[in-house]
mmCIF file with all atom_site columns, C-alpha atoms in Angstrom:
data_model
loop_
_atom_site.group_PDB
_atom_site.id
_atom_site.type_symbol
_atom_site.label_atom_id
_atom_site.label_alt_id
_atom_site.label_comp_id
_atom_site.label_asym_id
_atom_site.label_entity_id
_atom_site.label_seq_id
_atom_site.pdbx_PDB_ins_code
_atom_site.Cartn_x
_atom_site.Cartn_y
_atom_site.Cartn_z
_atom_site.occupancy
_atom_site.B_iso_or_equiv
_atom_site.pdbx_formal_charge
_atom_site.auth_seq_id
_atom_site.auth_comp_id
_atom_site.auth_asym_id
_atom_site.auth_atom_id
_atom_site.pdbx_PDB_model_num
ATOM 1   C CA . MET A 1 1   ? -106.319 143.687 93.549  1.00 49.00 ? 51  MET A CA 1
ATOM 2   C CA . SER A 1 2   ? -104.611 145.854 90.977  1.00 56.00 ? 52  SER A CA 1
ATOM 3   C CA . ALA A 1 3   ? -101.014 147.058 90.999  1.00 75.00 ? 53  ALA A CA 1
ATOM 4   C CA . ASP A 1 4   ? -99.625  149.652 93.371  1.00 87.00 ? 54  ASP A CA 1
ATOM 5   C CA . ARG A 1 5   ? -100.847 153.222 93.148  1.00 93.00 ? 55  ARG A CA 1
ATOM 6   C CA . PHE A 1 6   ? -98.906  156.401 93.700  1.00 96.00 ? 56  PHE A CA 1
ATOM 7   C CA . TRP A 1 7   ? -100.026 159.408 95.727  1.00 97.00 ? 57  TRP A CA 1
ATOM 8   C CA . PRO A 1 8   ? -98.084  162.657 95.141  1.00 98.00 ? 58  PRO A CA 1
ATOM 9   C CA . GLY A 1 9   ? -97.533  164.604 98.329  1.00 98.00 ? 59  GLY A CA 1
ATOM 10  C CA . ARG A 1 10  ? -95.294  166.577 100.652 1.00 98.00 ? 60  ARG A CA 1
ATOM 11  C CA . TYR A 1 11  ? -93.480  165.982 103.905 1.00 98.00 ? 61  TYR A CA 1
ATOM 12  C CA . THR A 1 12  ? -92.864  168.912 106.276 1.00 98.00 ? 62  THR A CA 1
ATOM 13  C CA . ASP A 1 13  ? -91.109  169.187 109.620 1.00 96.00 ? 63  ASP A CA 1
ATOM 14  C CA . ARG A 1 14  ? -88.890  171.722 111.388 1.00 94.00 ? 64  ARG A CA 1
ATOM 15  C CA . HIS A 1 15  ? -86.078  170.896 108.974 1.00 94.00 ? 65  HIS A CA 1
ATOM 16  C CA . GLY A 1 16  ? -88.061  171.884 105.867 1.00 96.00 ? 66  GLY A CA 1
ATOM 17  C CA . THR A 1 17  ? -90.498  170.654 103.215 1.00 97.00 ? 67  THR A CA 1
ATOM 18  C CA . GLU A 1 18  ? -89.882  168.019 100.570 1.00 97.00 ? 68  GLU A CA 1
ATOM 19  C CA . ALA A 1 19  ? -92.014  166.721 97.702  1.00 98.00 ? 69  ALA A CA 1
ATOM 20  C CA . VAL A 1 20  ? -92.566  162.981 98.063  1.00 98.00 ? 70  VAL A CA 1
ATOM 21  C CA . VAL A 1 21  ? -94.551  160.151 96.477  1.00 98.00 ? 71  VAL A CA 1
ATOM 22  C CA . PHE A 1 22  ? -96.377  157.603 98.608  1.00 98.00 ? 72  PHE A CA 1
ATOM 23  C CA . GLU A 1 23  ? -96.686  154.109 97.092  1.00 97.00 ? 73  GLU A CA 1
ATOM 24  C CA . THR A 1 24  ? -99.468  151.814 98.269  1.00 95.00 ? 74  THR A CA 1
ATOM 25  C CA . ASP A 1 25  ? -100.843 148.363 97.520  1.00 91.00 ? 75  ASP A CA 1
ATOM 26  C CA . GLY A 1 26  ? -104.254 149.317 98.942  1.00 91.00 ? 76  GLY A CA 1
ATOM 27  C CA . ARG A 1 27  ? -103.990 146.806 101.769 1.00 86.00 ? 77  ARG A CA 1
ATOM 28  C CA . GLU A 1 28  ? -101.533 147.373 104.575 1.00 82.00 ? 78  GLU A CA 1
ATOM 29  C CA . SER A 1 29  ? -98.412  148.648 102.865 1.00 92.00 ? 79  SER A CA 1
ATOM 30  C CA . ILE A 1 30  ? -97.408  152.274 102.340 1.00 96.00 ? 80  ILE A CA 1
ATOM 31  C CA . ARG A 1 31  ? -93.900  153.221 101.261 1.00 96.00 ? 81  ARG A CA 1
ATOM 32  C CA . THR A 1 32  ? -92.074  156.443 100.529 1.00 97.00 ? 82  THR A CA 1
ATOM 33  C CA . THR A 1 33  ? -88.606  157.962 100.416 1.00 96.00 ? 83  THR A CA 1
ATOM 34  C CA . ILE A 1 34  ? -87.863  161.124 102.418 1.00 95.00 ? 84  ILE A CA 1
ATOM 35  C CA . ARG A 1 35  ? -84.424  162.781 102.391 1.00 94.00 ? 85  ARG A CA 1
ATOM 36  C CA . GLY A 1 36  ? -82.986  159.654 100.858 1.00 92.00 ? 86  GLY A CA 1
ATOM 37  C CA . VAL A 1 37  ? -84.395  157.375 103.570 1.00 93.00 ? 87  VAL A CA 1
ATOM 38  C CA . ARG A 1 38  ? -86.868  154.613 102.704 1.00 95.00 ? 88  ARG A CA 1
ATOM 39  C CA . PHE A 1 39  ? -89.932  154.367 104.970 1.00 96.00 ? 89  PHE A CA 1
ATOM 40  C CA . GLU A 1 40  ? -92.663  151.747 105.161 1.00 96.00 ? 90  GLU A CA 1
ATOM 41  C CA . GLY A 1 41  ? -95.703  151.032 107.323 1.00 95.00 ? 91  GLY A CA 1
ATOM 42  C CA . ASP A 1 42  ? -99.302  149.851 107.347 1.00 93.00 ? 92  ASP A CA 1
ATOM 43  C CA . SER A 1 43  ? -100.684 153.346 108.000 1.00 94.00 ? 93  SER A CA 1
ATOM 44  C CA . MET A 1 44  ? -99.636  156.923 107.397 1.00 95.00 ? 94  MET A CA 1
ATOM 45  C CA . ASP A 1 45  ? -99.114  157.361 111.140 1.00 93.00 ? 95  ASP A CA 1
ATOM 46  C CA . GLY A 1 46  ? -96.959  154.233 111.322 1.00 93.00 ? 96  GLY A CA 1
ATOM 47  C CA . LEU A 1 47  ? -94.176  154.892 108.811 1.00 96.00 ? 97  LEU A CA 1
ATOM 48  C CA . GLY A 1 48  ? -90.846  153.618 110.091 1.00 94.00 ? 98  GLY A CA 1
ATOM 49  C CA . ALA A 1 49  ? -87.395  153.517 108.507 1.00 93.00 ? 99  ALA A CA 1
ATOM 50  C CA . LEU A 1 50  ? -86.674  150.227 106.753 1.00 87.00 ? 100 LEU A CA 1
ATOM 51  C CA . GLY A 1 51  ? -84.138  148.199 108.694 1.00 78.00 ? 101 GLY A CA 1
ATOM 52  C CA . GLY A 1 52  ? -85.254  149.711 111.981 1.00 72.00 ? 102 GLY A CA 1
ATOM 53  C CA . ASP A 1 53  ? -82.071  151.695 112.545 1.00 69.00 ? 103 ASP A CA 1
ATOM 54  C CA . PRO A 1 54  ? -82.290  155.489 113.069 1.00 70.00 ? 104 PRO A CA 1
ATOM 55  C CA . PRO A 1 55  ? -81.297  157.182 109.790 1.00 80.00 ? 105 PRO A CA 1
ATOM 56  C CA . ASP A 1 56  ? -78.545  159.778 109.545 1.00 81.00 ? 106 ASP A CA 1
ATOM 57  C CA . ALA A 1 57  ? -80.983  162.367 108.123 1.00 81.00 ? 107 ALA A CA 1
ATOM 58  C CA . PRO A 1 58  ? -82.867  164.498 110.712 1.00 90.00 ? 108 PRO A CA 1
ATOM 59  C CA . PHE A 1 59  ? -86.287  163.130 111.747 1.00 92.00 ? 109 PHE A CA 1
ATOM 60  C CA . THR A 1 60  ? -88.348  162.772 114.932 1.00 91.00 ? 110 THR A CA 1
ATOM 61  C CA . PHE A 1 61  ? -89.676  159.333 115.854 1.00 90.00 ? 111 PHE A CA 1
ATOM 62  C CA . PHE A 1 62  ? -92.161  157.912 118.324 1.00 88.00 ? 112 PHE A CA 1
ATOM 63  C CA . ASP A 1 63  ? -92.225  154.129 118.832 1.00 88.00 ? 113 ASP A CA 1
ATOM 64  C CA . GLY A 1 64  ? -90.207  153.810 115.631 1.00 89.00 ? 114 GLY A CA 1
ATOM 65  C CA . ALA A 1 65  ? -92.595  155.846 113.457 1.00 92.00 ? 115 ALA A CA 1
ATOM 66  C CA . LEU A 1 66  ? -92.346  159.398 112.133 1.00 94.00 ? 116 LEU A CA 1
ATOM 67  C CA . SER A 1 67  ? -93.733  162.144 114.375 1.00 94.00 ? 117 SER A CA 1
ATOM 68  C CA . SER A 1 68  ? -93.552  165.939 114.728 1.00 95.00 ? 118 SER A CA 1
ATOM 69  C CA . CYS A 1 69  ? -94.396  166.382 111.058 1.00 96.00 ? 119 CYS A CA 1
ATOM 70  C CA . LEU A 1 70  ? -97.068  167.117 108.478 1.00 97.00 ? 120 LEU A CA 1
ATOM 71  C CA . MET A 1 71  ? -97.764  164.647 105.684 1.00 97.00 ? 121 MET A CA 1
ATOM 72  C CA . GLU A 1 72  ? -99.941  165.669 102.746 1.00 98.00 ? 122 GLU A CA 1
ATOM 73  C CA . TRP A 1 73  ? -101.031 163.538 99.805  1.00 98.00 ? 123 TRP A CA 1
ATOM 74  C CA . GLU A 1 74  ? -103.565 163.413 96.984  1.00 98.00 ? 124 GLU A CA 1
ATOM 75  C CA . VAL A 1 75  ? -105.804 160.420 96.241  1.00 97.00 ? 125 VAL A CA 1
ATOM 76  C CA . PRO A 1 76  ? -108.044 159.967 93.177  1.00 96.00 ? 126 PRO A CA 1
ATOM 77  C CA . LEU A 1 77  ? -111.488 158.967 94.451  1.00 97.00 ? 127 LEU A CA 1
ATOM 78  C CA . SER A 1 78  ? -114.418 157.711 92.380  1.00 97.00 ? 128 SER A CA 1
ATOM 79  C CA . VAL A 1 79  ? -117.883 159.100 93.031  1.00 97.00 ? 129 VAL A CA 1
ATOM 80  C CA . ALA A 1 80  ? -121.200 158.101 91.535  1.00 97.00 ? 130 ALA A CA 1
ATOM 81  C CA . VAL A 1 81  ? -123.321 161.066 90.504  1.00 96.00 ? 131 VAL A CA 1
ATOM 82  C CA . GLU A 1 82  ? -127.003 160.331 89.902  1.00 95.00 ? 132 GLU A CA 1
ATOM 83  C CA . GLY A 1 83  ? -127.885 160.878 86.260  1.00 94.00 ? 133 GLY A CA 1
ATOM 84  C CA . GLU A 1 84  ? -124.246 161.317 85.220  1.00 93.00 ? 134 GLU A CA 1
ATOM 85  C CA . GLY A 1 85  ? -122.530 158.033 86.108  1.00 96.00 ? 135 GLY A CA 1
ATOM 86  C CA . VAL A 1 86  ? -119.141 157.590 87.735  1.00 96.00 ? 136 VAL A CA 1
ATOM 87  C CA . ARG A 1 87  ? -116.792 160.542 88.024  1.00 95.00 ? 137 ARG A CA 1
ATOM 88  C CA . THR A 1 88  ? -113.274 160.959 89.399  1.00 95.00 ? 138 THR A CA 1
ATOM 89  C CA . ALA A 1 89  ? -112.759 163.434 92.222  1.00 97.00 ? 139 ALA A CA 1
ATOM 90  C CA . VAL A 1 90  ? -109.608 164.304 94.151  1.00 97.00 ? 140 VAL A CA 1
ATOM 91  C CA . LEU A 1 91  ? -109.243 163.704 97.880  1.00 98.00 ? 141 LEU A CA 1
ATOM 92  C CA . ASP A 1 92  ? -106.619 165.944 99.476  1.00 98.00 ? 142 ASP A CA 1
ATOM 93  C CA . CYS A 1 93  ? -105.365 164.491 102.758 1.00 97.00 ? 143 CYS A CA 1
ATOM 94  C CA . ALA A 1 94  ? -103.281 166.135 105.475 1.00 96.00 ? 144 ALA A CA 1
ATOM 95  C CA . LEU A 1 95  ? -102.085 164.320 108.589 1.00 96.00 ? 145 LEU A CA 1
ATOM 96  C CA . ARG A 1 96  ? -100.403 166.359 111.320 1.00 94.00 ? 146 ARG A CA 1
ATOM 97  C CA . LEU A 1 97  ? -98.461  164.274 113.814 1.00 94.00 ? 147 LEU A CA 1
ATOM 98  C CA . GLY A 1 98  ? -97.422  165.997 117.018 1.00 90.00 ? 148 GLY A CA 1
ATOM 99  C CA . ALA A 1 99  ? -94.382  165.519 119.211 1.00 85.00 ? 149 ALA A CA 1
ATOM 100 C CA . PRO A 1 100 ? -94.006  162.644 121.683 1.00 77.00 ? 150 PRO A CA 1
ATOM 101 C CA . ALA A 1 101 ? -95.850  163.677 124.845 1.00 72.00 ? 151 ALA A CA 1
ATOM 102 C CA . GLY A 1 102 ? -93.743  161.588 127.184 1.00 68.00 ? 152 GLY A CA 1
ATOM 103 C CA . PRO A 1 103 ? -93.288  157.963 128.272 1.00 69.00 ? 153 PRO A CA 1
ATOM 104 C CA . GLY A 1 104 ? -96.524  156.033 127.840 1.00 67.00 ? 154 GLY A CA 1
ATOM 105 C CA . LYS A 1 105 ? -98.448  159.102 126.664 1.00 67.00 ? 155 LYS A CA 1
ATOM 106 C CA . GLY A 1 106 ? -98.362  158.843 122.866 1.00 71.00 ? 156 GLY A CA 1
ATOM 107 C CA . LEU A 1 107 ? -98.238  161.945 120.680 1.00 73.00 ? 157 LEU A CA 1
ATOM 108 C CA . ASP A 1 108 ? -99.461  165.338 121.840 1.00 76.00 ? 158 ASP A CA 1
ATOM 109 C CA . ALA A 1 109 ? -101.667 165.591 118.732 1.00 80.00 ? 159 ALA A CA 1
ATOM 110 C CA . GLU A 1 110 ? -102.752 163.651 115.645 1.00 85.00 ? 160 GLU A CA 1
ATOM 111 C CA . THR A 1 111 ? -105.112 165.480 113.304 1.00 92.00 ? 161 THR A CA 1
ATOM 112 C CA . LEU A 1 112 ? -106.463 164.259 109.971 1.00 95.00 ? 162 LEU A CA 1
ATOM 113 C CA . THR A 1 113 ? -108.051 166.588 107.419 1.00 96.00 ? 163 THR A CA 1
ATOM 114 C CA . THR A 1 114 ? -109.616 165.323 104.185 1.00 97.00 ? 164 THR A CA 1
ATOM 115 C CA . THR A 1 115 ? -111.018 167.519 101.416 1.00 97.00 ? 165 THR A CA 1
ATOM 116 C CA . LEU A 1 116 ? -112.921 166.091 98.462  1.00 98.00 ? 166 LEU A CA 1
ATOM 117 C CA . ARG A 1 117 ? -112.721 168.330 95.392  1.00 97.00 ? 167 ARG A CA 1
ATOM 118 C CA . LEU A 1 118 ? -115.425 167.886 92.773  1.00 96.00 ? 168 LEU A CA 1
ATOM 119 C CA . ASP A 1 119 ? -116.717 170.308 90.130  1.00 93.00 ? 169 ASP A CA 1
ATOM 120 C CA . GLY A 1 120 ? -114.982 173.293 91.688  1.00 94.00 ? 170 GLY A CA 1
ATOM 121 C CA . HIS A 1 121 ? -116.395 172.611 95.156  1.00 96.00 ? 171 HIS A CA 1
ATOM 122 C CA . ALA A 1 122 ? -114.482 171.496 98.260  1.00 97.00 ? 172 ALA A CA 1
ATOM 123 C CA . TYR A 1 123 ? -116.013 169.267 100.942 1.00 97.00 ? 173 TYR A CA 1
ATOM 124 C CA . THR A 1 124 ? -113.912 169.061 104.134 1.00 96.00 ? 174 THR A CA 1
ATOM 125 C CA . ASN A 1 125 ? -114.303 167.168 107.381 1.00 94.00 ? 175 ASN A CA 1
ATOM 126 C CA . ALA A 1 126 ? -114.381 169.154 110.604 1.00 82.00 ? 176 ALA A CA 1
ATOM 127 C CA . GLU A 1 127 ? -111.185 169.529 112.631 1.00 74.00 ? 177 GLU A CA 1
ATOM 128 C CA . GLY A 1 128 ? -110.366 166.751 115.024 1.00 71.00 ? 178 GLY A CA 1
ATOM 129 C CA . ALA A 1 129 ? -111.037 163.605 112.947 1.00 79.00 ? 179 ALA A CA 1
ATOM 130 C CA . ASP A 1 130 ? -108.803 160.787 114.146 1.00 85.00 ? 180 ASP A CA 1
ATOM 131 C CA . THR A 1 131 ? -109.631 158.121 111.546 1.00 92.00 ? 181 THR A CA 1
ATOM 132 C CA . PHE A 1 132 ? -110.454 157.946 107.856 1.00 94.00 ? 182 PHE A CA 1
ATOM 133 C CA . GLU A 1 133 ? -113.751 156.322 108.806 1.00 93.00 ? 183 GLU A CA 1
ATOM 134 C CA . ASN A 1 134 ? -114.869 159.444 110.667 1.00 93.00 ? 184 ASN A CA 1
ATOM 135 C CA . ALA A 1 135 ? -113.365 161.938 108.222 1.00 95.00 ? 185 ALA A CA 1
ATOM 136 C CA . LEU A 1 136 ? -114.926 160.381 105.124 1.00 96.00 ? 186 LEU A CA 1
ATOM 137 C CA . ASP A 1 137 ? -118.250 159.919 106.889 1.00 95.00 ? 187 ASP A CA 1
ATOM 138 C CA . GLU A 1 138 ? -118.341 163.697 107.446 1.00 95.00 ? 188 GLU A CA 1
ATOM 139 C CA . VAL A 1 139 ? -117.355 164.427 103.848 1.00 97.00 ? 189 VAL A CA 1
ATOM 140 C CA . GLN A 1 140 ? -120.056 162.120 102.466 1.00 96.00 ? 190 GLN A CA 1
ATOM 141 C CA . ARG A 1 141 ? -122.712 163.975 104.463 1.00 95.00 ? 191 ARG A CA 1
ATOM 142 C CA . GLN A 1 142 ? -121.728 167.222 102.734 1.00 95.00 ? 192 GLN A CA 1
ATOM 143 C CA . LEU A 1 143 ? -121.933 165.902 99.174  1.00 96.00 ? 193 LEU A CA 1
ATOM 144 C CA . PRO A 1 144 ? -124.939 166.909 97.053  1.00 95.00 ? 194 PRO A CA 1
ATOM 145 C CA . ALA A 1 145 ? -127.933 164.580 97.054  1.00 95.00 ? 195 ALA A CA 1
ATOM 146 C CA . GLY A 1 146 ? -127.373 161.714 94.641  1.00 95.00 ? 196 GLY A CA 1
ATOM 147 C CA . THR A 1 147 ? -123.574 161.897 94.898  1.00 97.00 ? 197 THR A CA 1
ATOM 148 C CA . ARG A 1 148 ? -121.950 158.937 96.636  1.00 97.00 ? 198 ARG A CA 1
ATOM 149 C CA . MET A 1 149 ? -118.361 157.850 97.195  1.00 97.00 ? 199 MET A CA 1
ATOM 150 C CA . ARG A 1 150 ? -117.160 154.667 95.546  1.00 98.00 ? 200 ARG A CA 1
ATOM 151 C CA . ALA A 1 151 ? -114.473 153.419 97.921  1.00 97.00 ? 201 ALA A CA 1
ATOM 152 C CA . CYS A 1 152 ? -113.980 150.571 100.378 1.00 97.00 ? 202 CYS A CA 1
ATOM 153 C CA . VAL A 1 153 ? -115.233 152.659 103.298 1.00 96.00 ? 203 VAL A CA 1
ATOM 154 C CA . ALA A 1 154 ? -118.595 152.952 101.512 1.00 96.00 ? 204 ALA A CA 1
ATOM 155 C CA . CYS A 1 155 ? -118.754 149.337 100.306 1.00 96.00 ? 205 CYS A CA 1
ATOM 156 C CA . ALA A 1 156 ? -121.384 146.765 101.261 1.00 95.00 ? 206 ALA A CA 1
ATOM 157 C CA . TRP A 1 157 ? -118.723 144.132 101.998 1.00 96.00 ? 207 TRP A CA 1
ATOM 158 C CA . SER A 1 158 ? -116.466 145.993 104.437 1.00 96.00 ? 208 SER A CA 1
ATOM 159 C CA . ASP A 1 159 ? -116.501 146.135 108.216 1.00 96.00 ? 209 ASP A CA 1
ATOM 160 C CA . TYR A 1 160 ? -114.408 146.996 111.262 1.00 95.00 ? 210 TYR A CA 1
ATOM 161 C CA . SER A 1 161 ? -113.644 144.860 114.259 1.00 94.00 ? 211 SER A CA 1
ATOM 162 C CA . PRO A 1 162 ? -115.666 145.683 117.393 1.00 92.00 ? 212 PRO A CA 1
ATOM 163 C CA . LEU A 1 163 ? -112.291 145.876 119.124 1.00 92.00 ? 213 LEU A CA 1
ATOM 164 C CA . GLY A 1 164 ? -111.649 149.168 117.332 1.00 89.00 ? 214 GLY A CA 1
ATOM 165 C CA . ASN A 1 165 ? -109.613 150.518 114.445 1.00 90.00 ? 215 ASN A CA 1
ATOM 166 C CA . GLY A 1 166 ? -106.784 152.944 113.901 1.00 89.00 ? 216 GLY A CA 1
ATOM 167 C CA . LEU A 1 167 ? -106.227 155.769 111.447 1.00 91.00 ? 217 LEU A CA 1
ATOM 168 C CA . MET A 1 168 ? -106.521 153.602 108.328 1.00 91.00 ? 218 MET A CA 1
ATOM 169 C CA . ALA A 1 169 ? -106.127 150.145 106.750 1.00 81.00 ? 219 ALA A CA 1
ATOM 170 C CA . GLY A 1 170 ? -108.001 148.234 109.487 1.00 89.00 ? 220 GLY A CA 1
ATOM 171 C CA . LEU A 1 171 ? -111.061 147.741 107.280 1.00 95.00 ? 221 LEU A CA 1
ATOM 172 C CA . ALA A 1 172 ? -111.839 144.052 106.670 1.00 96.00 ? 222 ALA A CA 1
ATOM 173 C CA . CYS A 1 173 ? -113.200 143.038 103.268 1.00 97.00 ? 223 CYS A CA 1
ATOM 174 C CA . PHE A 1 174 ? -115.708 140.156 103.167 1.00 97.00 ? 224 PHE A CA 1
ATOM 175 C CA . ARG A 1 175 ? -116.166 139.945 99.395  1.00 97.00 ? 225 ARG A CA 1
ATOM 176 C CA . ASP A 1 176 ? -115.431 136.186 99.447  1.00 97.00 ? 226 ASP A CA 1
ATOM 177 C CA . ALA A 1 177 ? -118.020 135.557 102.182 1.00 96.00 ? 227 ALA A CA 1
ATOM 178 C CA . LYS A 1 178 ? -120.883 137.730 100.938 1.00 95.00 ? 228 LYS A CA 1
ATOM 179 C CA . ASP A 1 179 ? -123.714 135.325 101.781 1.00 94.00 ? 229 ASP A CA 1
ATOM 180 C CA . ARG A 1 180 ? -122.656 135.007 105.416 1.00 95.00 ? 230 ARG A CA 1
ATOM 181 C CA . TYR A 1 181 ? -121.808 138.680 105.730 1.00 95.00 ? 231 TYR A CA 1
ATOM 182 C CA . ARG A 1 182 ? -125.323 139.636 104.600 1.00 92.00 ? 232 ARG A CA 1
ATOM 183 C CA . ARG A 1 183 ? -126.633 137.972 107.762 1.00 93.00 ? 233 ARG A CA 1
ATOM 184 C CA . VAL A 1 184 ? -124.340 139.793 110.196 1.00 94.00 ? 234 VAL A CA 1
ATOM 185 C CA . ASP A 1 185 ? -126.424 141.730 112.707 1.00 88.00 ? 235 ASP A CA 1
ATOM 186 C CA . GLY A 1 186 ? -124.174 142.417 115.679 1.00 89.00 ? 236 GLY A CA 1
ATOM 187 C CA . LYS A 1 187 ? -121.066 141.298 117.558 1.00 93.00 ? 237 LYS A CA 1
ATOM 188 C CA . HIS A 1 188 ? -121.812 137.858 119.002 1.00 94.00 ? 238 HIS A CA 1
ATOM 189 C CA . GLY A 1 189 ? -123.759 134.713 118.222 1.00 94.00 ? 239 GLY A CA 1
ATOM 190 C CA . PRO A 1 190 ? -123.925 132.704 114.973 1.00 94.00 ? 240 PRO A CA 1
ATOM 191 C CA . THR A 1 191 ? -124.713 135.839 112.942 1.00 93.00 ? 241 THR A CA 1
ATOM 192 C CA . GLY A 1 192 ? -122.297 138.114 114.771 1.00 94.00 ? 242 GLY A CA 1
ATOM 193 C CA . ILE A 1 193 ? -119.216 139.663 113.193 1.00 96.00 ? 243 ILE A CA 1
ATOM 194 C CA . PHE A 1 194 ? -116.890 137.707 115.512 1.00 95.00 ? 244 PHE A CA 1
ATOM 195 C CA . ALA A 1 195 ? -118.231 134.390 114.136 1.00 95.00 ? 245 ALA A CA 1
ATOM 196 C CA . LEU A 1 196 ? -117.362 135.490 110.601 1.00 96.00 ? 246 LEU A CA 1
ATOM 197 C CA . TRP A 1 197 ? -114.196 137.484 111.277 1.00 96.00 ? 247 TRP A CA 1
ATOM 198 C CA . ASP A 1 198 ? -111.690 134.792 110.257 1.00 96.00 ? 248 ASP A CA 1
ATOM 199 C CA . GLN A 1 199 ? -113.357 134.532 106.830 1.00 96.00 ? 249 GLN A CA 1
ATOM 200 C CA . HIS A 1 200 ? -112.461 138.071 105.773 1.00 97.00 ? 250 HIS A CA 1
ATOM 201 C CA . THR A 1 201 ? -110.651 138.201 102.444 1.00 96.00 ? 251 THR A CA 1
ATOM 202 C CA . GLU A 1 202 ? -108.088 140.830 103.451 1.00 95.00 ? 252 GLU A CA 1
ATOM 203 C CA . PHE A 1 203 ? -107.666 144.200 105.089 1.00 95.00 ? 253 PHE A CA 1
ATOM 204 C CA . VAL A 1 204 ? -107.972 147.268 102.860 1.00 95.00 ? 254 VAL A CA 1
ATOM 205 C CA . GLN A 1 205 ? -107.541 151.020 103.021 1.00 95.00 ? 255 GLN A CA 1
ATOM 206 C CA . GLU A 1 206 ? -110.687 153.113 103.235 1.00 96.00 ? 256 GLU A CA 1
ATOM 207 C CA . THR A 1 207 ? -109.934 154.920 99.955  1.00 96.00 ? 257 THR A CA 1
ATOM 208 C CA . TRP A 1 208 ? -109.271 151.754 97.930  1.00 95.00 ? 258 TRP A CA 1
ATOM 209 C CA . LEU A 1 209 ? -111.691 150.336 95.336  1.00 95.00 ? 259 LEU A CA 1
ATOM 210 C CA . CYS A 1 210 ? -112.042 146.953 93.637  1.00 94.00 ? 260 CYS A CA 1
ATOM 211 C CA . GLY A 1 211 ? -114.316 145.572 90.932  1.00 94.00 ? 261 GLY A CA 1
ATOM 212 C CA . GLU A 1 212 ? -116.753 144.009 93.427  1.00 96.00 ? 262 GLU A CA 1
ATOM 213 C CA . PHE A 1 213 ? -117.763 147.308 95.017  1.00 96.00 ? 263 PHE A CA 1
ATOM 214 C CA . GLU A 1 214 ? -121.422 147.738 95.924  1.00 95.00 ? 264 GLU A CA 1
ATOM 215 C CA . HIS A 1 215 ? -122.851 150.726 97.747  1.00 95.00 ? 265 HIS A CA 1
ATOM 216 C CA . ARG A 1 216 ? -123.503 150.144 101.430 1.00 92.00 ? 266 ARG A CA 1
ATOM 217 C CA . SER A 1 217 ? -127.203 150.405 102.231 1.00 81.00 ? 267 SER A CA 1
ATOM 218 C CA . GLY A 1 218 ? -129.301 151.012 105.308 1.00 74.00 ? 268 GLY A CA 1
ATOM 219 C CA . THR A 1 219 ? -131.147 147.681 105.020 1.00 74.00 ? 269 THR A CA 1
ATOM 220 C CA . HIS A 1 220 ? -128.019 145.607 105.450 1.00 73.00 ? 270 HIS A CA 1
ATOM 221 C CA . ALA A 1 221 ? -125.358 147.383 107.431 1.00 78.00 ? 271 ALA A CA 1
ATOM 222 C CA . GLY A 1 222 ? -123.258 144.574 108.936 1.00 89.00 ? 272 GLY A CA 1
ATOM 223 C CA . TYR A 1 223 ? -121.775 145.298 112.345 1.00 92.00 ? 273 TYR A CA 1
ATOM 224 C CA . ARG A 1 224 ? -120.567 148.871 111.823 1.00 91.00 ? 274 ARG A CA 1
ATOM 225 C CA . GLY A 1 225 ? -123.797 150.183 110.328 1.00 91.00 ? 275 GLY A CA 1
ATOM 226 C CA . PRO A 1 226 ? -124.559 152.157 107.161 1.00 91.00 ? 276 PRO A CA 1
ATOM 227 C CA . PHE A 1 227 ? -122.324 154.671 105.444 1.00 92.00 ? 277 PHE A CA 1
ATOM 228 C CA . PRO A 1 228 ? -122.625 157.456 106.326 1.00 91.00 ? 278 PRO A CA 1
ATOM 229 C CA . ALA A 1 229 ? -123.414 156.397 109.881 1.00 85.00 ? 279 ALA A CA 1
ATOM 230 C CA . ARG A 1 230 ? -126.784 157.109 111.405 1.00 72.00 ? 280 ARG A CA 1
ATOM 231 C CA . ARG A 1 231 ? -126.799 160.277 113.504 1.00 65.00 ? 281 ARG A CA 1
ATOM 232 C CA . GLY A 1 232 ? -126.826 159.771 117.240 1.00 52.00 ? 282 GLY A CA 1
ATOM 233 C CA . LEU A 1 233 ? -125.099 156.354 117.141 1.00 45.00 ? 283 LEU A CA 1
#
């Protein structure tokens, strides 16, 4: 994969708002500095202070990760437009993390909003999305006919574990096992995703893109199905 990328953004909590830059390797590493404190995690809802010790600056944490805050960032996203070729759009992301709800109860809210901006139009997922998979699926459905995202979430070689996935970065890439992945048709058995799982190349973020991208189709959809997902499934 290519070098790190940088997402300009903002961090907001009850102590104020600060411009920040999120650094990412596209796999499972996101880093940023907020109020002089360095944070790192494998997902935007899992950013913890490096070293593990509570910083002197004011923050709210849940299980060692930031909470009670709003994180916003901007991601360049390639789209293929029929008859025009590949274009670059902007994906505005906003993740609102609520306060700790109590012992063993998680956060009282976690809401992801994504808005794809292309040619003066804005395409936004409905409120309540809890993963990038769901949010970007909704955005893709709104795009004009012949316009398709070019990102790992829409790639022919990516899949999720049947055991579930979190907000982001749990997407397995099978670009080094394409022939076997083409035969995946469910969970179990010799052509099930579990039989192939250990051959995944790496885990990637949904908005990442590499040179081996191919659009996901309805004829071969792996375990998780086509992108966007079929209605009613």
